[in-house]
Tab-separated table of C-alpha atoms in Angstrom:
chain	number	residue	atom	x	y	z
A	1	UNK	CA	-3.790	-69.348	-8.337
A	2	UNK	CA	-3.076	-69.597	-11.974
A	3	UNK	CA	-5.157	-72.411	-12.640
A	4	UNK	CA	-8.487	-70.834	-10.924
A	5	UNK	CA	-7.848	-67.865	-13.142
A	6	UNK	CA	-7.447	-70.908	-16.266
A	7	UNK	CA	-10.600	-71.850	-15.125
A	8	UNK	CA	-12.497	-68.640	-15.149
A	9	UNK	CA	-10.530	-67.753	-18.909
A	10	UNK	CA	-12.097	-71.194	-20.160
A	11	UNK	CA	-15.530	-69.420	-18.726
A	12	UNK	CA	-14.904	-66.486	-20.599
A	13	UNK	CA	-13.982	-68.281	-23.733
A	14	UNK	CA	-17.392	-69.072	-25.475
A	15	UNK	CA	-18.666	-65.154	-24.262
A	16	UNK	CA	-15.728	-64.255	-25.742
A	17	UNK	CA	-16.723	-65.943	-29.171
A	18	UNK	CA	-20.433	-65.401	-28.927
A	19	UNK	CA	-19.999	-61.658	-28.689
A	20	UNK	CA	-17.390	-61.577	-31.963
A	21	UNK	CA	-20.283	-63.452	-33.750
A	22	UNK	CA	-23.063	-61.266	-32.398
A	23	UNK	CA	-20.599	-58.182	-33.492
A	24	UNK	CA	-20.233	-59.502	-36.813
A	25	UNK	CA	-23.845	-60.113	-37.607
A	26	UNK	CA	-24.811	-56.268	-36.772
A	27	UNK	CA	-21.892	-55.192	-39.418
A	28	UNK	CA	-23.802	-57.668	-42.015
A	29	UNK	CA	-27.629	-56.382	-41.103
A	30	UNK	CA	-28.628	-53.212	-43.049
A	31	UNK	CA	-28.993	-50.259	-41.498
A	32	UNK	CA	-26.074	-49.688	-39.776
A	33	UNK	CA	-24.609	-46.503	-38.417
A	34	UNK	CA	-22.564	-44.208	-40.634
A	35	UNK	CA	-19.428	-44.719	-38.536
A	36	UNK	CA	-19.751	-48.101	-38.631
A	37	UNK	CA	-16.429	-49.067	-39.854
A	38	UNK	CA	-14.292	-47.075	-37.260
A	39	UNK	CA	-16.491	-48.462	-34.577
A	40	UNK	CA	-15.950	-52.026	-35.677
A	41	UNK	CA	-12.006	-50.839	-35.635
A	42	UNK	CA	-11.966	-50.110	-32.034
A	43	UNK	CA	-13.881	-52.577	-30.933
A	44	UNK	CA	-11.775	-55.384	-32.784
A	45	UNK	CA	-8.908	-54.228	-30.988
A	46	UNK	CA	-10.059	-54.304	-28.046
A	47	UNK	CA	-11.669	-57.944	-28.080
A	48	UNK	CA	-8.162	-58.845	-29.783
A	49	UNK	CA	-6.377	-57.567	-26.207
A	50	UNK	CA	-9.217	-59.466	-24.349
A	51	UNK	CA	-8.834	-62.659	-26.848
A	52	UNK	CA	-4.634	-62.162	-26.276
A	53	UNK	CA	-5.359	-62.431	-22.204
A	54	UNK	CA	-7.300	-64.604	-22.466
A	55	UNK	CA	-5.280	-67.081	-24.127
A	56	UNK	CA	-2.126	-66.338	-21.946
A	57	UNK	CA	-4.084	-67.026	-18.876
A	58	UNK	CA	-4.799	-70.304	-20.474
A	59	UNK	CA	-1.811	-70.931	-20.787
A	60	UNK	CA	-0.370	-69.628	-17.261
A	61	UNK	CA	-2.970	-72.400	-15.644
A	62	UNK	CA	-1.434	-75.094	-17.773
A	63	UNK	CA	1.868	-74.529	-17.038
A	64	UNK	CA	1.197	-74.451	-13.605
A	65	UNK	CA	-0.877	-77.296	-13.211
A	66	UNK	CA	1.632	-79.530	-15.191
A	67	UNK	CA	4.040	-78.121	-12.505
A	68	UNK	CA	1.500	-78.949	-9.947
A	69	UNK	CA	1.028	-82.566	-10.941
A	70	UNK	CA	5.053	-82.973	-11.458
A	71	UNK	CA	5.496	-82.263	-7.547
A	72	UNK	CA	3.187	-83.926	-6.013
A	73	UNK	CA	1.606	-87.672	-5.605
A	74	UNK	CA	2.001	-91.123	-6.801
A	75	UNK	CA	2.843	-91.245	-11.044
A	76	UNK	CA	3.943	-87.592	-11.012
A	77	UNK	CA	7.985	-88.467	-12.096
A	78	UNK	CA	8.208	-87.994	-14.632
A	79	UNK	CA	6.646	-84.571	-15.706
A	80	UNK	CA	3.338	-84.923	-17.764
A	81	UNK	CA	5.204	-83.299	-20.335
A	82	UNK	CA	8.495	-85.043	-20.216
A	83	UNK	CA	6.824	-87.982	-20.839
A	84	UNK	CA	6.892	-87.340	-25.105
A	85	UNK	CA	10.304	-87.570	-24.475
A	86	UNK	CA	12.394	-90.333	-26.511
A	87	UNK	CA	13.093	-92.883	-24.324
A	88	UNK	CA	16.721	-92.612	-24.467
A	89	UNK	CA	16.818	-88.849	-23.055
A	90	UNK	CA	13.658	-89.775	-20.754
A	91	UNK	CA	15.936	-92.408	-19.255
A	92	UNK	CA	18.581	-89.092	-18.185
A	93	UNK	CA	15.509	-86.892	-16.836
A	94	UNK	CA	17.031	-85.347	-13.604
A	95	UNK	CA	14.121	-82.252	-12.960
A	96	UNK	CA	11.717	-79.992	-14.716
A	97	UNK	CA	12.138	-76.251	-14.912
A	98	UNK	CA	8.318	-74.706	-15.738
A	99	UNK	CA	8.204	-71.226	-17.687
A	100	UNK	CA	5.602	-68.697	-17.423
A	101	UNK	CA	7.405	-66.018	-19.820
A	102	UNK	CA	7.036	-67.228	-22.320
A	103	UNK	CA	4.761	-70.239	-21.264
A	104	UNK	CA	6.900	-73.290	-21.953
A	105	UNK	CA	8.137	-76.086	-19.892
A	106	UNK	CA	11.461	-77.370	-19.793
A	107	UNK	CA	12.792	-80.743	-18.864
A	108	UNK	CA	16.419	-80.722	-17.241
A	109	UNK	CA	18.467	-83.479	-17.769
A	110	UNK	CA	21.821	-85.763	-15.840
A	111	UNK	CA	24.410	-83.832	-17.963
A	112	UNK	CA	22.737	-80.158	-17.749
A	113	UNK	CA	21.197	-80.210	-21.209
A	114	UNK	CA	17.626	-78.142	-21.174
A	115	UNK	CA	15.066	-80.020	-23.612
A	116	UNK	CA	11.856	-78.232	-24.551
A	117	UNK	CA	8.619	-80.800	-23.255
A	118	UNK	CA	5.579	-81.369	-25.364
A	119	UNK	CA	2.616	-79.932	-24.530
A	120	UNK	CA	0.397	-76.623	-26.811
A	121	UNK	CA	2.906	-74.057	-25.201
A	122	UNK	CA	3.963	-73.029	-28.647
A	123	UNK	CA	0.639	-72.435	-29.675
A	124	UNK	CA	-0.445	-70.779	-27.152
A	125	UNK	CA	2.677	-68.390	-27.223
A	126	UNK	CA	2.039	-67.966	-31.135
A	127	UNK	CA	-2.118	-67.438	-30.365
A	128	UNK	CA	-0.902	-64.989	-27.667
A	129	UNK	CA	1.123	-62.744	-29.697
A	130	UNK	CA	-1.117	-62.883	-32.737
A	131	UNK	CA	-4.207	-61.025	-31.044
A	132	UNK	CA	-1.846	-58.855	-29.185
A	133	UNK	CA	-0.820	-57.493	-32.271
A	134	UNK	CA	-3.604	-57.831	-34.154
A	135	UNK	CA	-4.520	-55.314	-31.427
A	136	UNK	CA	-2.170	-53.424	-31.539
A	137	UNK	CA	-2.342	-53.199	-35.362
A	138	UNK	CA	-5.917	-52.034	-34.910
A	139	UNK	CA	-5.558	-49.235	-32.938
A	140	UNK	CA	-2.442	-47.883	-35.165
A	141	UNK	CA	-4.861	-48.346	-38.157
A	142	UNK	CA	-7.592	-46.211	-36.274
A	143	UNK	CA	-5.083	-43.500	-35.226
A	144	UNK	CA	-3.994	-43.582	-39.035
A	145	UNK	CA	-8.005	-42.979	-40.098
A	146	UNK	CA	-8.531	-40.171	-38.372
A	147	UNK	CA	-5.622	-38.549	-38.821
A	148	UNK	CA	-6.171	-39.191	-42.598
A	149	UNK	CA	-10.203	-38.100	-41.369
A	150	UNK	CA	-8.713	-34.400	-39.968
A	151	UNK	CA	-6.595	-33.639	-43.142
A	152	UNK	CA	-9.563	-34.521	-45.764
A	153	UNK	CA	-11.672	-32.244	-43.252
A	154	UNK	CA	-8.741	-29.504	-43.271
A	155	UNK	CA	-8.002	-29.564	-46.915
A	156	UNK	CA	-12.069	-29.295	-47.538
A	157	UNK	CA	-11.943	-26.336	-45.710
A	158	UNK	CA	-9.430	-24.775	-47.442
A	159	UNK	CA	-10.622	-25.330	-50.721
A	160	UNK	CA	-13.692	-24.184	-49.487
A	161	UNK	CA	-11.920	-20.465	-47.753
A	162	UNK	CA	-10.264	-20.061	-51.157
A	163	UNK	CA	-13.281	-20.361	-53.342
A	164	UNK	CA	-15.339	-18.026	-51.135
A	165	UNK	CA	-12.066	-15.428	-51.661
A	166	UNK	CA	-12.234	-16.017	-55.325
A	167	UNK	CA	-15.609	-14.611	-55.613
């Protein structure tokens, strides 16, 4: 199941991209709206969730594919990714144990040892949590401009109620 939903992630990949570039060239043209930046704001935290799900669903399909592979027809023992092993510890390969939180996959060995495979788990773990809180970083940065927004606004007003008193 994982893997169709890799597949449909790689689909939504290049839309993904094409609409930050489209996004970026309307912040560049003149004539943009006055609330341009907080727009921009929200809307780069939300492509940063959709970036950060994509990416883990990416990742979900690889991990079970390379578990998919490991169980099944001829050349599948070892594990894809046990292979990178060094030959001495590939030679005491008794199982693989995939990961899905966080994405990894781990190759299990004669004497109980658990050795990390190869494979762009890492990245994908490290790509995941970057948009995620690059996201979340956005939104805490537009809750912080308008609350900064509402005191300007409140502190106008007052100086404006106290010069009208004054006169």
């Amino acid at each position: 199941m994982f893997v169709l939903l890799m597949y449909g992630a790689m689909f939504a990949l290049p839309l993904w991209v094409i609409a930050v570039v489209v996004k970026l060239l309307s912040v560049v043209v003149p004539g943009r709206r006055p609330d341009w930046a907080r727009d921009l704001l929200r809307w780069s935290a939300g492509m940063a969730a959709v970036a950060a799900v994509i990416v883990y669903t990416i990742g979900l399909g690889s991990v079970q594919w390379d578990a998919s592979e490991a169980e099944s027809g001829a050349g599948s023992s070892p594990a894809v990714p046990c292979r990178s092993l060094p030959p001495g510890t590939l030679d005491q390969l008794a199982g693989h144990e995939p990961s899905y939180f966080p994405l990894g996959f781990d190759c299990l060995l004669d004497d109980g040892r658990v050795v990390a495979a190869g494979g762009p788990y890492s990245l994908l773990n490290l790509l995941t949590a970057a948009f995620g809180l690059a996201a979340i970083l956005s939104l805490l940065a537009l809750g912080l401009q308008d609350e900064y927004r509402a005191r300007a606004e409140m502190k106008a007003e007052s100086v404006a109620a106290q010069g009208k008193r004054s006169s």
